[in-house]
């Protein structure tokens, strides 16, 4: 059965702090991995995605994520967060041509 | 990037009435559209997948007679909540998959529709 776990439910950081949000998935076979962000009052936006190749992928707004196959992980990172990064972050694996399967989300609050 | 719109953005209705939500892909053709439901402070739960011209595939636990989905064209899918009840109040989000060369079947999300049933 497919599953995805986001360990951090709510993360509070000060501006300029480094960020790492965990994501672990359980899937068989080939998997594509996505991180989406939902800013307050806005719709979901794609931050970054991994399909193949370099396991370190860079997304928009300075975010990056590293696919570690042996750990079934796809953690999201940003070296220095800004107040504008306050949002809900969702990890979403996808097995082959199937649907996205969303994690429970992590709320990030950045304090100015 | 590809744009997905939803209409209305919010709707309030009386219990027992039906509500239709539209989802449109504005600048691309979407052979597959997805409908999600998001409860406050929770993740998105997939309700159903619809392919243009065929019946929708519903996830386990989703009543297909209550949540009617129609995907009549490559740019439009509708979700009708029939005989709505207060427990149907939620945030409904649609997503469209873009099948194009090099697109890797990426999904694009609409802004969502907030339904409140009184």
PDB file of C-alpha atoms in Angstrom:
ATOM      1  CA  UNK A   1       0.000   0.000   0.000  1.00  0.00           C
ATOM      2  CA  UNK A   2       1.196   3.480  -0.733  1.00  0.00           C
ATOM      3  CA  UNK A   3       1.811   5.932   2.057  1.00  0.00           C
ATOM      4  CA  UNK A   4       3.670   9.111   2.741  1.00  0.00           C
ATOM      5  CA  UNK A   5       4.763  10.531   6.055  1.00  0.00           C
ATOM      6  CA  UNK A   6       5.601  14.100   6.879  1.00  0.00           C
ATOM      7  CA  UNK A   7       7.025  14.057  10.340  1.00  0.00           C
ATOM      8  CA  UNK A   8       6.792  17.713  11.184  1.00  0.00           C
ATOM      9  CA  UNK A   9       3.275  19.039  11.575  1.00  0.00           C
ATOM     10  CA  UNK A  10       4.170  22.575  12.482  1.00  0.00           C
ATOM     11  CA  UNK A  11       7.575  24.191  12.257  1.00  0.00           C
ATOM     12  CA  UNK A  12       8.303  27.646  13.607  1.00  0.00           C
ATOM     13  CA  UNK A  13      11.506  29.369  12.564  1.00  0.00           C
ATOM     14  CA  UNK A  14      13.012  32.798  12.709  1.00  0.00           C
ATOM     15  CA  UNK A  15      13.981  34.501   9.502  1.00  0.00           C
ATOM     16  CA  UNK A  16      17.353  33.413   8.117  1.00  0.00           C
ATOM     17  CA  UNK A  17      17.166  30.051   9.873  1.00  0.00           C
ATOM     18  CA  UNK A  18      17.723  26.921   7.841  1.00  0.00           C
ATOM     19  CA  UNK A  19      14.830  24.651   7.023  1.00  0.00           C
ATOM     20  CA  UNK A  20      14.494  20.936   6.529  1.00  0.00           C
ATOM     21  CA  UNK A  21      11.122  19.242   6.241  1.00  0.00           C
ATOM     22  CA  UNK A  22      11.031  15.477   6.280  1.00  0.00           C
ATOM     23  CA  UNK A  23       9.163  13.274   3.848  1.00  0.00           C
ATOM     24  CA  UNK A  24       9.235   9.504   3.762  1.00  0.00           C
ATOM     25  CA  UNK A  25       7.213   7.416   1.378  1.00  0.00           C
ATOM     26  CA  UNK A  26       6.292   3.826   0.910  1.00  0.00           C
ATOM     27  CA  UNK A  27       5.921   2.782  -2.691  1.00  0.00           C
ATOM     28  CA  UNK A  28       6.874  -0.063  -4.911  1.00  0.00           C
ATOM     29  CA  UNK A  29       8.628   0.449  -8.193  1.00  0.00           C
ATOM     30  CA  UNK A  30       9.364   3.702  -9.914  1.00  0.00           C
ATOM     31  CA  UNK A  31       8.278   6.765  -8.052  1.00  0.00           C
ATOM     32  CA  UNK A  32       8.073  10.425  -8.957  1.00  0.00           C
ATOM     33  CA  UNK A  33       8.257  12.883  -6.093  1.00  0.00           C
ATOM     34  CA  UNK A  34       6.787  16.333  -5.708  1.00  0.00           C
ATOM     35  CA  UNK A  35       6.703  19.082  -3.146  1.00  0.00           C
ATOM     36  CA  UNK A  36       3.833  21.534  -3.279  1.00  0.00           C
ATOM     37  CA  UNK A  37       3.346  24.730  -1.321  1.00  0.00           C
ATOM     38  CA  UNK A  38       0.097  26.400  -0.343  1.00  0.00           C
ATOM     39  CA  UNK A  39       0.457  30.002   0.738  1.00  0.00           C
ATOM     40  CA  UNK A  40      -2.312  31.409   2.928  1.00  0.00           C
ATOM     41  CA  UNK A  41      -5.417  31.888   0.851  1.00  0.00           C
ATOM     42  CA  UNK A  42      -3.801  30.650  -2.322  1.00  0.00           C
ATOM     43  CA  UNK A  43      -3.862  27.481  -4.363  1.00  0.00           C
ATOM     44  CA  UNK A  44      -1.299  24.750  -4.458  1.00  0.00           C
ATOM     45  CA  UNK A  45       1.849  25.524  -6.350  1.00  0.00           C
ATOM     46  CA  UNK A  46       4.597  23.179  -7.418  1.00  0.00           C
ATOM     47  CA  UNK A  47       7.881  23.826  -5.615  1.00  0.00           C
ATOM     48  CA  UNK A  48       9.951  21.136  -7.211  1.00  0.00           C
ATOM     49  CA  UNK A  49       9.824  17.635  -8.584  1.00  0.00           C
ATOM     50  CA  UNK A  50      12.018  14.615  -9.077  1.00  0.00           C
ATOM     51  CA  UNK A  51      11.641  12.131 -11.879  1.00  0.00           C
ATOM     52  CA  UNK A  52      15.118  10.777 -12.494  1.00  0.00           C
ATOM     53  CA  UNK A  53      18.752  11.771 -12.713  1.00  0.00           C
ATOM     54  CA  UNK A  54      20.475  13.979 -10.162  1.00  0.00           C
ATOM     55  CA  UNK A  55      18.856  13.190  -6.806  1.00  0.00           C
ATOM     56  CA  UNK A  56      19.378  16.754  -5.627  1.00  0.00           C
ATOM     57  CA  UNK A  57      16.733  18.873  -7.280  1.00  0.00           C
ATOM     58  CA  UNK A  58      16.360  22.595  -7.100  1.00  0.00           C
ATOM     59  CA  UNK A  59      13.024  24.312  -7.158  1.00  0.00           C
ATOM     60  CA  UNK A  60      11.647  27.792  -7.049  1.00  0.00           C
ATOM     61  CA  UNK A  61      12.353  30.382  -4.366  1.00  0.00           C
ATOM     62  CA  UNK A  62      15.609  28.781  -3.240  1.00  0.00           C
ATOM     63  CA  UNK A  63      14.122  25.448  -2.204  1.00  0.00           C
ATOM     64  CA  UNK A  64      15.794  22.140  -2.904  1.00  0.00           C
ATOM     65  CA  UNK A  65      15.141  18.519  -2.084  1.00  0.00           C
ATOM     66  CA  UNK A  66      17.231  15.390  -2.055  1.00  0.00           C
ATOM     67  CA  UNK A  67      15.955  12.006  -3.109  1.00  0.00           C
ATOM     68  CA  UNK A  68      17.584   9.244  -1.078  1.00  0.00           C
ATOM     69  CA  UNK A  69      16.328   6.010  -2.506  1.00  0.00           C
ATOM     70  CA  UNK A  70      17.767   3.811   0.234  1.00  0.00           C
ATOM     71  CA  UNK A  71      15.898   5.808   2.855  1.00  0.00           C
ATOM     72  CA  UNK A  72      12.722   6.319   0.829  1.00  0.00           C
ATOM     73  CA  UNK A  73      13.064   9.983   1.644  1.00  0.00           C
ATOM     74  CA  UNK A  74      12.632  13.263  -0.193  1.00  0.00           C
ATOM     75  CA  UNK A  75      13.348  15.973   2.336  1.00  0.00           C
ATOM     76  CA  UNK A  76      12.807  19.609   1.486  1.00  0.00           C
ATOM     77  CA  UNK A  77      15.462  22.161   2.405  1.00  0.00           C
ATOM     78  CA  UNK A  78      16.131  25.850   2.268  1.00  0.00           C
ATOM     79  CA  UNK A  79      19.302  27.432   3.676  1.00  0.00           C
ATOM     80  CA  UNK A  80      17.707  30.659   4.842  1.00  0.00           C
ATOM     81  CA  UNK A  81      13.965  31.106   5.209  1.00  0.00           C
ATOM     82  CA  UNK A  82      12.061  34.329   4.794  1.00  0.00           C
ATOM     83  CA  UNK A  83       8.834  35.543   6.325  1.00  0.00           C
ATOM     84  CA  UNK A  84       7.194  35.052   2.927  1.00  0.00           C
ATOM     85  CA  UNK A  85       7.899  31.307   3.141  1.00  0.00           C
ATOM     86  CA  UNK A  86       5.150  30.990   5.738  1.00  0.00           C
ATOM     87  CA  UNK A  87       2.861  28.409   4.175  1.00  0.00           C
ATOM     88  CA  UNK A  88       1.729  24.806   4.189  1.00  0.00           C
ATOM     89  CA  UNK A  89       4.065  22.353   2.477  1.00  0.00           C
ATOM     90  CA  UNK A  90       2.948  19.043   1.042  1.00  0.00           C
ATOM     91  CA  UNK A  91       5.057  16.123  -0.065  1.00  0.00           C
ATOM     92  CA  UNK A  92       3.371  14.085  -2.788  1.00  0.00           C
ATOM     93  CA  UNK A  93       4.796  10.913  -4.269  1.00  0.00           C
ATOM     94  CA  UNK A  94       3.372   9.382  -7.385  1.00  0.00           C
ATOM     95  CA  UNK A  95       3.857   5.870  -8.564  1.00  0.00           C
ATOM     96  CA  UNK A  96       4.090   5.698 -12.338  1.00  0.00           C
ATOM     97  CA  UNK A  97       1.039   7.122 -14.049  1.00  0.00           C
ATOM     98  CA  UNK A  98      -1.044   6.979 -10.918  1.00  0.00           C
ATOM     99  CA  UNK A  99      -2.381   9.885  -8.935  1.00  0.00           C
ATOM    100  CA  UNK A 100      -0.487  12.098  -6.564  1.00  0.00           C
ATOM    101  CA  UNK A 101      -0.733  10.937  -2.968  1.00  0.00           C
ATOM    102  CA  UNK A 102      -0.456  13.789  -0.531  1.00  0.00           C
ATOM    103  CA  UNK A 103       1.172  13.792   2.849  1.00  0.00           C
ATOM    104  CA  UNK A 104      -0.554  15.424   5.800  1.00  0.00           C
ATOM    105  CA  UNK A 105       1.369  18.602   5.225  1.00  0.00           C
ATOM    106  CA  UNK A 106       3.718  20.686   7.333  1.00  0.00           C
ATOM    107  CA  UNK A 107       2.814  24.166   8.370  1.00  0.00           C
ATOM    108  CA  UNK A 108       5.778  26.506   8.372  1.00  0.00           C
ATOM    109  CA  UNK A 109       5.612  29.738  10.314  1.00  0.00           C
ATOM    110  CA  UNK A 110       8.508  32.132   9.865  1.00  0.00           C
ATOM    111  CA  UNK A 111       8.828  34.816  12.474  1.00  0.00           C
ATOM    112  CA  UNK A 112      10.249  38.112  11.226  1.00  0.00           C
TER     113      UNK A 112
ATOM    114  CA  UNK B   1       2.697  27.735 -16.696  1.00  0.00           C
ATOM    115  CA  UNK B   2      -0.599  25.961 -17.166  1.00  0.00           C
ATOM    116  CA  UNK B   3      -3.588  27.540 -15.473  1.00  0.00           C
ATOM    117  CA  UNK B   4      -6.544  25.827 -13.897  1.00  0.00           C
ATOM    118  CA  UNK B   5      -9.545  27.837 -12.800  1.00  0.00           C
ATOM    119  CA  UNK B   6     -12.474  26.977 -10.589  1.00  0.00           C
ATOM    120  CA  UNK B   7     -15.845  28.572 -10.315  1.00  0.00           C
ATOM    121  CA  UNK B   8     -17.240  29.601  -7.965  1.00  0.00           C
ATOM    122  CA  UNK B   9     -14.475  30.366  -5.516  1.00  0.00           C
ATOM    123  CA  UNK B  10     -16.909  30.102  -2.659  1.00  0.00           C
ATOM    124  CA  UNK B  11     -20.525  29.134  -2.291  1.00  0.00           C
ATOM    125  CA  UNK B  12     -23.025  29.019   0.526  1.00  0.00           C
ATOM    126  CA  UNK B  13     -26.094  26.887   0.126  1.00  0.00           C
ATOM    127  CA  UNK B  14     -28.965  25.501   2.143  1.00  0.00           C
ATOM    128  CA  UNK B  15     -29.046  21.907   3.260  1.00  0.00           C
ATOM    129  CA  UNK B  16     -30.718  19.679   0.694  1.00  0.00           C
ATOM    130  CA  UNK B  17     -29.789  21.719  -2.333  1.00  0.00           C
ATOM    131  CA  UNK B  18     -27.280  20.803  -5.027  1.00  0.00           C
ATOM    132  CA  UNK B  19     -24.176  22.743  -5.908  1.00  0.00           C
ATOM    133  CA  UNK B  20     -22.129  22.569  -9.090  1.00  0.00           C
ATOM    134  CA  UNK B  21     -18.440  23.441  -9.173  1.00  0.00           C
ATOM    135  CA  UNK B  22     -16.636  23.955 -12.450  1.00  0.00           C
ATOM    136  CA  UNK B  23     -13.007  23.265 -13.175  1.00  0.00           C
ATOM    137  CA  UNK B  24     -11.395  24.517 -16.347  1.00  0.00           C
ATOM    138  CA  UNK B  25      -7.943  24.158 -17.830  1.00  0.00           C
ATOM    139  CA  UNK B  26      -7.448  27.530 -19.479  1.00  0.00           C
ATOM    140  CA  UNK B  27      -4.479  27.071 -21.735  1.00  0.00           C
ATOM    141  CA  UNK B  28      -4.026  23.366 -22.160  1.00  0.00           C
ATOM    142  CA  UNK B  29      -5.992  20.216 -22.765  1.00  0.00           C
ATOM    143  CA  UNK B  30      -6.473  17.992 -19.787  1.00  0.00           C
ATOM    144  CA  UNK B  31      -7.416  14.432 -20.525  1.00  0.00           C
ATOM    145  CA  UNK B  32      -7.470  13.692 -16.823  1.00  0.00           C
ATOM    146  CA  UNK B  33      -8.846  15.814 -14.024  1.00  0.00           C
ATOM    147  CA  UNK B  34      -8.828  15.112 -10.335  1.00  0.00           C
ATOM    148  CA  UNK B  35     -11.089  16.273  -7.548  1.00  0.00           C
ATOM    149  CA  UNK B  36      -9.760  16.647  -4.044  1.00  0.00           C
ATOM    150  CA  UNK B  37     -11.297  17.596  -0.754  1.00  0.00           C
ATOM    151  CA  UNK B  38      -9.363  19.423   1.912  1.00  0.00           C
ATOM    152  CA  UNK B  39     -10.532  19.719   5.485  1.00  0.00           C
ATOM    153  CA  UNK B  40      -9.225  22.529   7.661  1.00  0.00           C
ATOM    154  CA  UNK B  41      -5.591  22.050   8.554  1.00  0.00           C
ATOM    155  CA  UNK B  42      -5.518  18.680   6.823  1.00  0.00           C
ATOM    156  CA  UNK B  43      -4.134  17.258   3.650  1.00  0.00           C
ATOM    157  CA  UNK B  44      -5.808  16.844   0.324  1.00  0.00           C
ATOM    158  CA  UNK B  45      -7.835  13.705  -0.056  1.00  0.00           C
ATOM    159  CA  UNK B  46      -8.422  12.475  -3.570  1.00  0.00           C
ATOM    160  CA  UNK B  47     -12.118  12.005  -4.224  1.00  0.00           C
ATOM    161  CA  UNK B  48     -12.170  10.919  -7.833  1.00  0.00           C
ATOM    162  CA  UNK B  49     -10.333  10.861 -11.105  1.00  0.00           C
ATOM    163  CA  UNK B  50     -12.110  11.723 -14.312  1.00  0.00           C
ATOM    164  CA  UNK B  51     -11.000  11.060 -17.825  1.00  0.00           C
ATOM    165  CA  UNK B  52     -12.542  12.998 -20.661  1.00  0.00           C
ATOM    166  CA  UNK B  53     -15.469  11.178 -22.162  1.00  0.00           C
ATOM    167  CA  UNK B  54     -15.639   8.393 -19.624  1.00  0.00           C
ATOM    168  CA  UNK B  55     -17.024   7.773 -16.170  1.00  0.00           C
ATOM    169  CA  UNK B  56     -15.111   8.979 -13.182  1.00  0.00           C
ATOM    170  CA  UNK B  57     -13.246   6.613 -10.915  1.00  0.00           C
ATOM    171  CA  UNK B  58     -14.086   7.244  -7.291  1.00  0.00           C
ATOM    172  CA  UNK B  59     -11.875   6.581  -4.314  1.00  0.00           C
ATOM    173  CA  UNK B  60     -13.031   4.232  -1.638  1.00  0.00           C
ATOM    174  CA  UNK B  61     -15.555   5.813   0.663  1.00  0.00           C
ATOM    175  CA  UNK B  62     -16.632   8.530  -1.760  1.00  0.00           C
ATOM    176  CA  UNK B  63     -20.292   8.303  -2.733  1.00  0.00           C
ATOM    177  CA  UNK B  64     -20.542   8.553  -6.489  1.00  0.00           C
ATOM    178  CA  UNK B  65     -24.254   9.332  -6.364  1.00  0.00           C
ATOM    179  CA  UNK B  66     -23.617  12.240  -4.065  1.00  0.00           C
ATOM    180  CA  UNK B  67     -20.593  13.681  -5.813  1.00  0.00           C
ATOM    181  CA  UNK B  68     -21.419  13.642  -9.498  1.00  0.00           C
ATOM    182  CA  UNK B  69     -18.494  14.258 -11.785  1.00  0.00           C
ATOM    183  CA  UNK B  70     -18.725  15.070 -15.452  1.00  0.00           C
ATOM    184  CA  UNK B  71     -15.743  15.541 -17.732  1.00  0.00           C
ATOM    185  CA  UNK B  72     -17.412  16.393 -20.985  1.00  0.00           C
ATOM    186  CA  UNK B  73     -14.538  18.129 -22.719  1.00  0.00           C
ATOM    187  CA  UNK B  74     -10.775  18.374 -22.585  1.00  0.00           C
ATOM    188  CA  UNK B  75     -10.980  21.659 -20.732  1.00  0.00           C
ATOM    189  CA  UNK B  76     -13.937  21.284 -18.406  1.00  0.00           C
ATOM    190  CA  UNK B  77     -14.893  19.031 -15.524  1.00  0.00           C
ATOM    191  CA  UNK B  78     -17.731  19.610 -13.112  1.00  0.00           C
ATOM    192  CA  UNK B  79     -18.395  18.341  -9.616  1.00  0.00           C
ATOM    193  CA  UNK B  80     -21.970  18.442  -8.401  1.00  0.00           C
ATOM    194  CA  UNK B  81     -22.618  17.956  -4.729  1.00  0.00           C
ATOM    195  CA  UNK B  82     -26.163  16.653  -4.595  1.00  0.00           C
ATOM    196  CA  UNK B  83     -28.463  17.091  -1.618  1.00  0.00           C
ATOM    197  CA  UNK B  84     -25.731  18.850   0.271  1.00  0.00           C
ATOM    198  CA  UNK B  85     -25.525  18.583   4.040  1.00  0.00           C
ATOM    199  CA  UNK B  86     -23.473  20.543   6.547  1.00  0.00           C
ATOM    200  CA  UNK B  87     -20.906  17.747   6.719  1.00  0.00           C
ATOM    201  CA  UNK B  88     -20.201  18.336   3.034  1.00  0.00           C
ATOM    202  CA  UNK B  89     -18.840  21.749   3.898  1.00  0.00           C
ATOM    203  CA  UNK B  90     -15.244  21.728   2.827  1.00  0.00           C
ATOM    204  CA  UNK B  91     -12.661  23.070   0.428  1.00  0.00           C
ATOM    205  CA  UNK B  92     -12.850  21.342  -2.944  1.00  0.00           C
ATOM    206  CA  UNK B  93      -9.847  21.499  -5.222  1.00  0.00           C
ATOM    207  CA  UNK B  94      -9.548  20.311  -8.777  1.00  0.00           C
ATOM    208  CA  UNK B  95      -6.406  19.422 -10.616  1.00  0.00           C
ATOM    209  CA  UNK B  96      -5.700  18.794 -14.253  1.00  0.00           C
ATOM    210  CA  UNK B  97      -3.042  16.661 -15.793  1.00  0.00           C
ATOM    211  CA  UNK B  98      -1.353  18.052 -18.834  1.00  0.00           C
ATOM    212  CA  UNK B  99      -0.377  15.467 -21.384  1.00  0.00           C
ATOM    213  CA  UNK B 100       2.171  17.091 -23.589  1.00  0.00           C
ATOM    214  CA  UNK B 101       5.619  16.361 -24.896  1.00  0.00           C
ATOM    215  CA  UNK B 102       8.148  16.684 -22.122  1.00  0.00           C
ATOM    216  CA  UNK B 103       5.575  17.605 -19.514  1.00  0.00           C
ATOM    217  CA  UNK B 104       6.022  14.399 -17.552  1.00  0.00           C
ATOM    218  CA  UNK B 105       2.308  14.410 -16.824  1.00  0.00           C
ATOM    219  CA  UNK B 106       2.523  17.210 -14.300  1.00  0.00           C
ATOM    220  CA  UNK B 107      -0.638  18.123 -12.411  1.00  0.00           C
ATOM    221  CA  UNK B 108      -1.787  21.697 -12.066  1.00  0.00           C
ATOM    222  CA  UNK B 109      -4.138  22.789  -9.342  1.00  0.00           C
ATOM    223  CA  UNK B 110      -7.065  25.121  -9.275  1.00  0.00           C
ATOM    224  CA  UNK B 111      -7.553  27.730  -6.554  1.00  0.00           C
ATOM    225  CA  UNK B 112     -10.244  25.711  -4.823  1.00  0.00           C
ATOM    226  CA  UNK B 113     -13.893  26.249  -3.988  1.00  0.00           C
ATOM    227  CA  UNK B 114     -15.046  26.711  -0.438  1.00  0.00           C
ATOM    228  CA  UNK B 115     -18.459  25.180   0.103  1.00  0.00           C
ATOM    229  CA  UNK B 116     -20.475  26.018   3.181  1.00  0.00           C
ATOM    230  CA  UNK B 117     -23.746  24.190   3.690  1.00  0.00           C
ATOM    231  CA  UNK B 118     -26.094  25.751   6.188  1.00  0.00           C
TER     232      UNK B 118
END
